[in-house]
CSV table of C-alpha atoms in Angstrom, one decimal:
chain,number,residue,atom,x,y,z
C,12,UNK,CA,53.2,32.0,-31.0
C,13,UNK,CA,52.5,34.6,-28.3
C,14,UNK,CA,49.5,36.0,-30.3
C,15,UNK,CA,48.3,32.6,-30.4
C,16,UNK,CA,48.4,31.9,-26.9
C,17,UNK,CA,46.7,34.9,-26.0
C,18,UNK,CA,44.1,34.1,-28.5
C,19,UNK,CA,43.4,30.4,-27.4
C,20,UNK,CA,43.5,31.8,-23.4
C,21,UNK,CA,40.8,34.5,-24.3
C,22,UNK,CA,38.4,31.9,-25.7
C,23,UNK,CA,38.8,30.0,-23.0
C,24,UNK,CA,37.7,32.5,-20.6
C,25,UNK,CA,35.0,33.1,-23.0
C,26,UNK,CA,33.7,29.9,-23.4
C,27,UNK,CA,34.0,29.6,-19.3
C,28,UNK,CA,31.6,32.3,-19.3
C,29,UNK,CA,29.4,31.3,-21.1
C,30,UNK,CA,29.2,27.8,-19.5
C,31,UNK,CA,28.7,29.2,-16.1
C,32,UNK,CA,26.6,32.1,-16.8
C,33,UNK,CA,23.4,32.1,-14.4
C,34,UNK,CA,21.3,34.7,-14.7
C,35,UNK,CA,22.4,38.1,-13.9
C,36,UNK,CA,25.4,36.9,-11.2
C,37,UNK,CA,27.9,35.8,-14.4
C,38,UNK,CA,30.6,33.8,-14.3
C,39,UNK,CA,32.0,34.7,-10.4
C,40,UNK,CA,28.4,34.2,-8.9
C,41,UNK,CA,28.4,30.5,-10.4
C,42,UNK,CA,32.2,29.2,-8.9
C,43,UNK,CA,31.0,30.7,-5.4
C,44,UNK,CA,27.9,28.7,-5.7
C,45,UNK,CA,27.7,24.8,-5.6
C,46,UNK,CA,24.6,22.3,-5.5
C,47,UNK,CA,22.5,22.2,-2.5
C,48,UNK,CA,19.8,19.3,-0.9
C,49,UNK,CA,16.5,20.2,1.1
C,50,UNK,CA,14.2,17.8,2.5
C,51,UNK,CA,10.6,18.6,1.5
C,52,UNK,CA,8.7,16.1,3.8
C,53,UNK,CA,8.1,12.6,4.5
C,54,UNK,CA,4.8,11.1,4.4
C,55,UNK,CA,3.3,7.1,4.5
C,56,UNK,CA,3.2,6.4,0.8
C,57,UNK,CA,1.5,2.6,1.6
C,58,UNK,CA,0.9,-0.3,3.6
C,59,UNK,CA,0.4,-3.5,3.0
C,60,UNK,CA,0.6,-6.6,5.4
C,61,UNK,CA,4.4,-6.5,5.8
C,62,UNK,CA,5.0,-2.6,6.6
C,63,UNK,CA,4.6,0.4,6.2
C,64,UNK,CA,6.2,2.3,3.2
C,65,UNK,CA,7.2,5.8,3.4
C,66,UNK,CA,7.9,8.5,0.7
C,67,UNK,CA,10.9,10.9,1.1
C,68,UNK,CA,10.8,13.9,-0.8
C,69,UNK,CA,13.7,16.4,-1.6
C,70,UNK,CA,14.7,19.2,-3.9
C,71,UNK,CA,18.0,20.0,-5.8
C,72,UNK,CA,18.9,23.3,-6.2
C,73,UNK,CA,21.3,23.3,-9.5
C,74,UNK,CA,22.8,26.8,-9.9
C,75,UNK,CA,25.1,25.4,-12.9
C,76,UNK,CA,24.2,26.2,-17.0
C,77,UNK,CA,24.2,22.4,-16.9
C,78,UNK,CA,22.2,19.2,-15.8
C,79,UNK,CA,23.4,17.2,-13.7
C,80,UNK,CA,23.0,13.9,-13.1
C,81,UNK,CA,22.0,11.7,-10.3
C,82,UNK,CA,24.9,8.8,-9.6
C,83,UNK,CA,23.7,7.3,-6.4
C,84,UNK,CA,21.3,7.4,-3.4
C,85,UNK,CA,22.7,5.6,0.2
C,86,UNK,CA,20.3,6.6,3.5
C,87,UNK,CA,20.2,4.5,6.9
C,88,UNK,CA,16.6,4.2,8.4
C,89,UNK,CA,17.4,4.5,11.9
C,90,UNK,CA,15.7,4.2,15.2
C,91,UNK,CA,17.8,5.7,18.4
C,92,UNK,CA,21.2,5.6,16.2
C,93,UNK,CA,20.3,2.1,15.2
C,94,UNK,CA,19.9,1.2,11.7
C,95,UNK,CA,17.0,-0.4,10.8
C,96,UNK,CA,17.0,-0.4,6.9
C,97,UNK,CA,18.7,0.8,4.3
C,98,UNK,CA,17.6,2.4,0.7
C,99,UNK,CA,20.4,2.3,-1.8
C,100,UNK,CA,19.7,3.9,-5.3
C,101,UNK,CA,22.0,4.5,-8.6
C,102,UNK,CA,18.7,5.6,-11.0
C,103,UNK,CA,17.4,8.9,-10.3
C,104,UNK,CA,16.4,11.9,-11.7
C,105,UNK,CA,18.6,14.9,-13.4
C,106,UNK,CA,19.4,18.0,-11.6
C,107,UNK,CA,17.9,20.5,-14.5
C,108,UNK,CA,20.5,23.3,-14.9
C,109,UNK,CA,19.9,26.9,-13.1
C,110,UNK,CA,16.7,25.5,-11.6
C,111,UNK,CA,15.5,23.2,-8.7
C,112,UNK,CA,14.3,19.8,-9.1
C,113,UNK,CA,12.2,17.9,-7.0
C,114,UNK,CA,13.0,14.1,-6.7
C,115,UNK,CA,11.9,11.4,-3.9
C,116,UNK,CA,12.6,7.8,-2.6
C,117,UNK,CA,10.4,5.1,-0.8
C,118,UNK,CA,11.7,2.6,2.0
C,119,UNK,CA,9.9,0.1,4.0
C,120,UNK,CA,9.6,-0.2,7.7
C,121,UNK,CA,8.7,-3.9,8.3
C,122,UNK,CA,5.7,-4.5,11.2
C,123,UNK,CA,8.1,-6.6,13.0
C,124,UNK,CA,11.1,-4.2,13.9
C,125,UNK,CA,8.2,-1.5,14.7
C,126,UNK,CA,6.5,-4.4,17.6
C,127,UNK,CA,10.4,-4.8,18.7
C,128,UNK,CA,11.6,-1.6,19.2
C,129,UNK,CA,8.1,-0.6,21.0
C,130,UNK,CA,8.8,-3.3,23.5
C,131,UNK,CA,11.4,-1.1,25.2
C,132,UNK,CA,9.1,1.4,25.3
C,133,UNK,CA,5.4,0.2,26.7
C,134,UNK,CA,2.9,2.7,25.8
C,135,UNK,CA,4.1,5.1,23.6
C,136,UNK,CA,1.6,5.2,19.9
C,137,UNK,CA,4.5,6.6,17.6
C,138,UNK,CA,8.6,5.8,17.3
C,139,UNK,CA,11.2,8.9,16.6
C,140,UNK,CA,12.8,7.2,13.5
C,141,UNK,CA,15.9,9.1,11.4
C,142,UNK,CA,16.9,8.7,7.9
C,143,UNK,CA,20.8,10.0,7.4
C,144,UNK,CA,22.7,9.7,4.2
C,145,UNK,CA,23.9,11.0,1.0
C,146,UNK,CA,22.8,11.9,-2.5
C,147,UNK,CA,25.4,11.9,-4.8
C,148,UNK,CA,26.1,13.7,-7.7
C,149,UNK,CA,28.1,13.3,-10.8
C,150,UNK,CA,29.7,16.9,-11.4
C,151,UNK,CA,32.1,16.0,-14.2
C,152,UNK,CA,30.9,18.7,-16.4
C,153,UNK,CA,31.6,20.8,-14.0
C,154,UNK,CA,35.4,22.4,-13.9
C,155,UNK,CA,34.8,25.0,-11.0
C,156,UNK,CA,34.3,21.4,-8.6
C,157,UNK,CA,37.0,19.4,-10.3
C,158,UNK,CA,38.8,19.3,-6.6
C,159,UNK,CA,35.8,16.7,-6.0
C,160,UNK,CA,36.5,14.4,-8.7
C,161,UNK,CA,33.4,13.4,-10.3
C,162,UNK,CA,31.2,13.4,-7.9
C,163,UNK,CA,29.8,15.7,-5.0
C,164,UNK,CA,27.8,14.3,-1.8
C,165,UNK,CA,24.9,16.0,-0.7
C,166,UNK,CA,23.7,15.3,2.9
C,167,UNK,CA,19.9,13.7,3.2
C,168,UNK,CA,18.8,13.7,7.1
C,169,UNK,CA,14.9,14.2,7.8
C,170,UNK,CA,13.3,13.0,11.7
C,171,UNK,CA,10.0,11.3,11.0
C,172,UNK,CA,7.7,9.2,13.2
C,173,UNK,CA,6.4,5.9,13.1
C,174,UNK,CA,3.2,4.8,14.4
C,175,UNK,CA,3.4,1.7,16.9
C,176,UNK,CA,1.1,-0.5,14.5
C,177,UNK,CA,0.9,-3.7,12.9
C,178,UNK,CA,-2.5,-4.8,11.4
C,179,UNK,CA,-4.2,-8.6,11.6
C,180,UNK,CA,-6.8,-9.8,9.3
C,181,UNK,CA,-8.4,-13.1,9.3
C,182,UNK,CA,-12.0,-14.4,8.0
C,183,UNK,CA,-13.8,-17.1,10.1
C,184,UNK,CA,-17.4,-18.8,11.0
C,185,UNK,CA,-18.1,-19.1,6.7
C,186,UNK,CA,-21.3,-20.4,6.2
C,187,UNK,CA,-24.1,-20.5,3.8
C,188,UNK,CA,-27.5,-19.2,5.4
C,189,UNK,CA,-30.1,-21.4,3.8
C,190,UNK,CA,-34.0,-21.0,4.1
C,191,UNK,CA,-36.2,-23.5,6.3
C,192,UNK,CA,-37.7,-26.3,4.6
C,193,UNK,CA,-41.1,-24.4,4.3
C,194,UNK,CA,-39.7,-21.4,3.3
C,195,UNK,CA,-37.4,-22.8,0.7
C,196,UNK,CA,-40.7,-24.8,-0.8
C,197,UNK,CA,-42.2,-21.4,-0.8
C,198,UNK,CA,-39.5,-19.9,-2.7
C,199,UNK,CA,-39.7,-22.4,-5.3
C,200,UNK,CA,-43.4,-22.6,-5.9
C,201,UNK,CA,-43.6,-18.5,-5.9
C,202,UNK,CA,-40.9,-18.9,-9.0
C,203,UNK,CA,-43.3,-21.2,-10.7
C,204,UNK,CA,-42.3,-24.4,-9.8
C,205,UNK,CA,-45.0,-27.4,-9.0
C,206,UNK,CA,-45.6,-28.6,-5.0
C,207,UNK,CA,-44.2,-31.8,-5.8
C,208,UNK,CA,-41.0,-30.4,-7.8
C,209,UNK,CA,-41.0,-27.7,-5.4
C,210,UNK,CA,-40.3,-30.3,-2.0
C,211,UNK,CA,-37.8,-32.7,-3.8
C,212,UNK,CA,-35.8,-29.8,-4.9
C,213,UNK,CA,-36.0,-28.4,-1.3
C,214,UNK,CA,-35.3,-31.6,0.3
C,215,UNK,CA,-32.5,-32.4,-1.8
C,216,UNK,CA,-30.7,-28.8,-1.1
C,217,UNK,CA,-30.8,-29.1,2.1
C,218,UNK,CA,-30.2,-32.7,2.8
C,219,UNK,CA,-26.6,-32.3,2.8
C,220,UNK,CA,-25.7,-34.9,0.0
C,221,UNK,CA,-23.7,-33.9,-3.1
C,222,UNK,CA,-26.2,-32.0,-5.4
C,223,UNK,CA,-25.7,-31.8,-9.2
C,224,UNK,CA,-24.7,-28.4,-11.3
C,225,UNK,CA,-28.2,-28.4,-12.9
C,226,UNK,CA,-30.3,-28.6,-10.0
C,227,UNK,CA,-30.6,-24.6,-9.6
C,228,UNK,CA,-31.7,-24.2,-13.8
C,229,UNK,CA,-34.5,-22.4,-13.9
C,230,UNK,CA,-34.8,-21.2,-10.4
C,231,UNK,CA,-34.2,-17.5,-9.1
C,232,UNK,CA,-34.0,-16.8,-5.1
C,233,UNK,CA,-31.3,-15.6,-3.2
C,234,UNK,CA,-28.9,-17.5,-0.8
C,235,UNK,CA,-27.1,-15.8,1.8
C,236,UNK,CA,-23.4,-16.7,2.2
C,237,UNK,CA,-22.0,-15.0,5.8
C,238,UNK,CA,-18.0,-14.8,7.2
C,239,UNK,CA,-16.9,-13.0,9.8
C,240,UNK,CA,-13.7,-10.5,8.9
C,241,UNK,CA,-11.4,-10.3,12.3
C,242,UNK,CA,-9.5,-6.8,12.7
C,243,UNK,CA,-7.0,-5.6,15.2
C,244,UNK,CA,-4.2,-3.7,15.6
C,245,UNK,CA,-1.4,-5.6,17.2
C,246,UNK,CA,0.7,-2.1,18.1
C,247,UNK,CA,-0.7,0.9,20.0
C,248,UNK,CA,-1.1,3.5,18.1
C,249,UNK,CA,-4.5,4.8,18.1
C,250,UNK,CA,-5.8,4.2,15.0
C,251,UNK,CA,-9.2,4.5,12.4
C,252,UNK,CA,-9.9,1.5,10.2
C,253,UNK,CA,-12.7,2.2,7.1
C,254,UNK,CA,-13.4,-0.4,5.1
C,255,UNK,CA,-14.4,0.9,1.8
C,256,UNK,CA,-14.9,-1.9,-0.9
C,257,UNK,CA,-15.4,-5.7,-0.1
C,258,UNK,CA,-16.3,-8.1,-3.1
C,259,UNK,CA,-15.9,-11.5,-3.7
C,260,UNK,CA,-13.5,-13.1,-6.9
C,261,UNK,CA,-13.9,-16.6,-8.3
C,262,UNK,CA,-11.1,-17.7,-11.1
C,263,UNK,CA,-13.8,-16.4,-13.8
C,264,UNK,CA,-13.2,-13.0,-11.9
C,265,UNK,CA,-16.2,-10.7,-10.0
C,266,UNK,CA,-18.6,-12.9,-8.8
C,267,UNK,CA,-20.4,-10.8,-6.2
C,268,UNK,CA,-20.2,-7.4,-3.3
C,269,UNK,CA,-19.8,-8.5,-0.2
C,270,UNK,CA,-21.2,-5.9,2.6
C,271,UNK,CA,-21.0,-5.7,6.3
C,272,UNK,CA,-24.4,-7.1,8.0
C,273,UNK,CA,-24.3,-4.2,10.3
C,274,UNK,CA,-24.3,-0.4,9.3
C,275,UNK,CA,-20.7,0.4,11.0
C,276,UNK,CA,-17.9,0.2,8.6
C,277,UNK,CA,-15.2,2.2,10.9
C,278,UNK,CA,-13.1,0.4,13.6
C,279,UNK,CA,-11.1,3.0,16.2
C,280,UNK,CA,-11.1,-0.2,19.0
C,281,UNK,CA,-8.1,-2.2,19.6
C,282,UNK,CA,-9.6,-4.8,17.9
C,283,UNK,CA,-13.3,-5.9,16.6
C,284,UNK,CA,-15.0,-8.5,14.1
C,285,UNK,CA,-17.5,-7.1,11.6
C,286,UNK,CA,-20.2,-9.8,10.1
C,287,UNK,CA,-20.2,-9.8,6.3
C,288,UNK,CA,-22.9,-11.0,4.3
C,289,UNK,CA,-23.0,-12.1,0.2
C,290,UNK,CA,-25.8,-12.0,-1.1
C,291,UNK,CA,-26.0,-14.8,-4.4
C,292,UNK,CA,-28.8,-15.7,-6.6
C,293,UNK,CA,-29.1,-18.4,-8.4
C,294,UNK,CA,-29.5,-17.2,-11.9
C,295,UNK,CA,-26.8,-15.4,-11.6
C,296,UNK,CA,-24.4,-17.6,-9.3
C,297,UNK,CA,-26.2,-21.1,-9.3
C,298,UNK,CA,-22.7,-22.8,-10.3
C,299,UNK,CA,-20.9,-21.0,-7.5
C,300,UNK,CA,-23.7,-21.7,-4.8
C,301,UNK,CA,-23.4,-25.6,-6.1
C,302,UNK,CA,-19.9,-25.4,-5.4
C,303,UNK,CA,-21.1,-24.1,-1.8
C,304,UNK,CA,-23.3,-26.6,-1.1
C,305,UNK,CA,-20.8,-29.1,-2.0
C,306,UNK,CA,-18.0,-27.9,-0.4
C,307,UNK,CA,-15.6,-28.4,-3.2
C,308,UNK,CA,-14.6,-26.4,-6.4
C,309,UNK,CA,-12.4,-23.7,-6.8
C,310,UNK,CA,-11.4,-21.3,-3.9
C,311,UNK,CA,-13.2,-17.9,-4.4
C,312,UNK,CA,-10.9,-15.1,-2.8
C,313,UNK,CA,-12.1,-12.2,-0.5
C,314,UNK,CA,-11.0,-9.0,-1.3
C,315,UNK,CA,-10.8,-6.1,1.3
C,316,UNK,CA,-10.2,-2.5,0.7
C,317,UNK,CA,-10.1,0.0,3.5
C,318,UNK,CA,-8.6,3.2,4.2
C,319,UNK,CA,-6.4,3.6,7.7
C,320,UNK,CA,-5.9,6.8,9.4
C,321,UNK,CA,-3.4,7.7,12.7
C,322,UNK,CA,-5.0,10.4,14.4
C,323,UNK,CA,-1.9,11.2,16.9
C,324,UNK,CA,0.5,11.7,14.0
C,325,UNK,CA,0.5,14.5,10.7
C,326,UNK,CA,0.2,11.7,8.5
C,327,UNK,CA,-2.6,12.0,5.7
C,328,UNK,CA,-6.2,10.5,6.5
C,329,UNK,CA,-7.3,7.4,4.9
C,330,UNK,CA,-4.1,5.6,3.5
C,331,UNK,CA,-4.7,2.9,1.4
C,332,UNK,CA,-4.3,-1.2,2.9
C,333,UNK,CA,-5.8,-4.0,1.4
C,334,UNK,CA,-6.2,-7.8,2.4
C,335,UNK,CA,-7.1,-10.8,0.2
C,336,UNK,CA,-8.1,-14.2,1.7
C,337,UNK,CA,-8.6,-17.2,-0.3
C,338,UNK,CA,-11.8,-18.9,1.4
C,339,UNK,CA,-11.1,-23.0,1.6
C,340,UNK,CA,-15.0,-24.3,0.5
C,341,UNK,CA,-14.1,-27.3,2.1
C,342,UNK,CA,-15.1,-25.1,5.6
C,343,UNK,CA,-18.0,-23.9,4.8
C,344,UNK,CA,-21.0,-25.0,7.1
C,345,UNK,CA,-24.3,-24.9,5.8
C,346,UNK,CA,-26.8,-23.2,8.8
């Protein structure tokens, strides 16, 4: 029985070793190391017209022969001790065994508690926000940390700032941009239409009365169809605003580019309006400049793209926001 016991308790030494072997330290340099958390940055992931989303990033250093596992995230987003949001997580990544594994998580700081909390501040372009909490893992496998139970908690705190900004977007003054009655008549006779055809098709576009869907068949000249886009930044953080793609969608899907009229496509003022023009021909878009003219159909939509950037803070340059508006045709002026 005694040569049993000794046999059982040297394979379990053995098989101890081997578990907890890490590299050249053995056994002993494993049960004096445990699992350990650094922050590796936070940066603005997105925005949209709610908030801004940030990314957290972090490393795991696993010294253990095994994986573990990720059992849960909790981390208050905090503003002077007060919690704004929280971000709470039970899917994650696994801690790969002897090696360090990079994971992240995203949270959103709504526009509306940013305008509030600058309030009590007048002035300042950026907020000190905290994010404090724990990443827990599940160390079952692990005998050396079976004191802990099953799981370990590692502390997450990272200092970040948040710019003082909340972005508005509207579209106004839509109109269609339509040719004198002369020049329209000249349009129409250069494409090879007669005088007479020519003048009653002119008159009729521009009379204002319902038109039918066949009346541009045939006929290829360009109509100009103009909007305002109305920017500003409702917070004040000094800001750059780029607009990089505009186009306009039917339900069909593209239907045209839209471009700014004027050659500036960078806003840094606290606000500004930039002109856009669509430029439609009526080969290509005779239905959709019908539905114009008559102020009814379906609702195209105006997509924006631009890139923001926040000069005062580290943040990367041209971050991603885009705004879609769905133009009513029923407010569309003909000029």
């Amino acid at each position: 029985m005694k040569r049993n016991s000794v046999v059982a308790l040297l394979f379990a030494v053995t098989v101890s070793v081997l578990t907890f072997s890490c590299g050249s330290l053995g056994a002993l340099g494993d049960l004096l190391q445990t699992p350990s958390l650094s922050m590796e940055g936070i940066s603005i992931k997105s925005l949209d017209t709610e908030g801004i989303t940030f990314n957290c990033d972090y490393a795991i250093k696993n010294p253990y022969g095994v994986s573990l596992s990720l059992a849960g995230l909790n981390a208050d987003i905090s503003y002077e001790n007060s919690k704004v949001t929280n971000v709470n997580s039970t899917s994650g990544i696994s801690a790969r065994a002897q090696s360090t594994t990079k994971n992240s998580f995203n949270f959103k700081v709504p526009y509306t508690s940013i305008i509030n909390l600058a309030r009590s501040v007048s002035g300042k372009k950026t907020l000190p926000f905290a994010v404090d909490g724990t990443v827990t893992l599940d160390v079952s496998k692990i005998p050396a940390l079976s004191y802990l139970g099953d799981t370990m908690d590692l502390p997450v705190h990272a200092d970040f700032e948040v710019p003082v900004f909340k972005p508005k977007m509207s579209v106004s003054n839509l109109a269609v941009k339509m040719p004198t009655l002369s020049d329209l008549k000249d349009q129409l006779v250069n494409g090879g239409l007669g005088i007479l055809k020519a003048t009653q098709i002119a008159t009729t576009l521009l009379s204002g009365n319902k038109i039918t869907a066949d009346i541009l068949d045939g006929i290829d000249m360009n109509i100009d169809f103009t909007f305002d886009v109305n920017v500003a930044n409702e917070g004040s953080a000094d800001w750059s605003f780029d607009i990089k793609d505009c186009s306009l969608k039917t339900a069909a899907g593209a239907l045209a580019k839209v471009s700014p009229s004027g050659k500036a496509t960078g806003i840094t003022s606290k606000s500004a309006t930039v002109p856009m023009t669509v430029s439609l021909n009526t080969i290509q878009s005779g239905a959709f400049i019908v539905q114009l003219l008559n102020k009814s159909g379906n609702n195209p939509v105006f997509t924006l793209d631009t890139g923001l950037s926040f000069p005062d803070t580290k943040y990367a340059k041209d971050i991603p926001l885009s705004y879609s508006y769905e133009i009513p045709l029923s407010s569309v002026k003909k000029q």
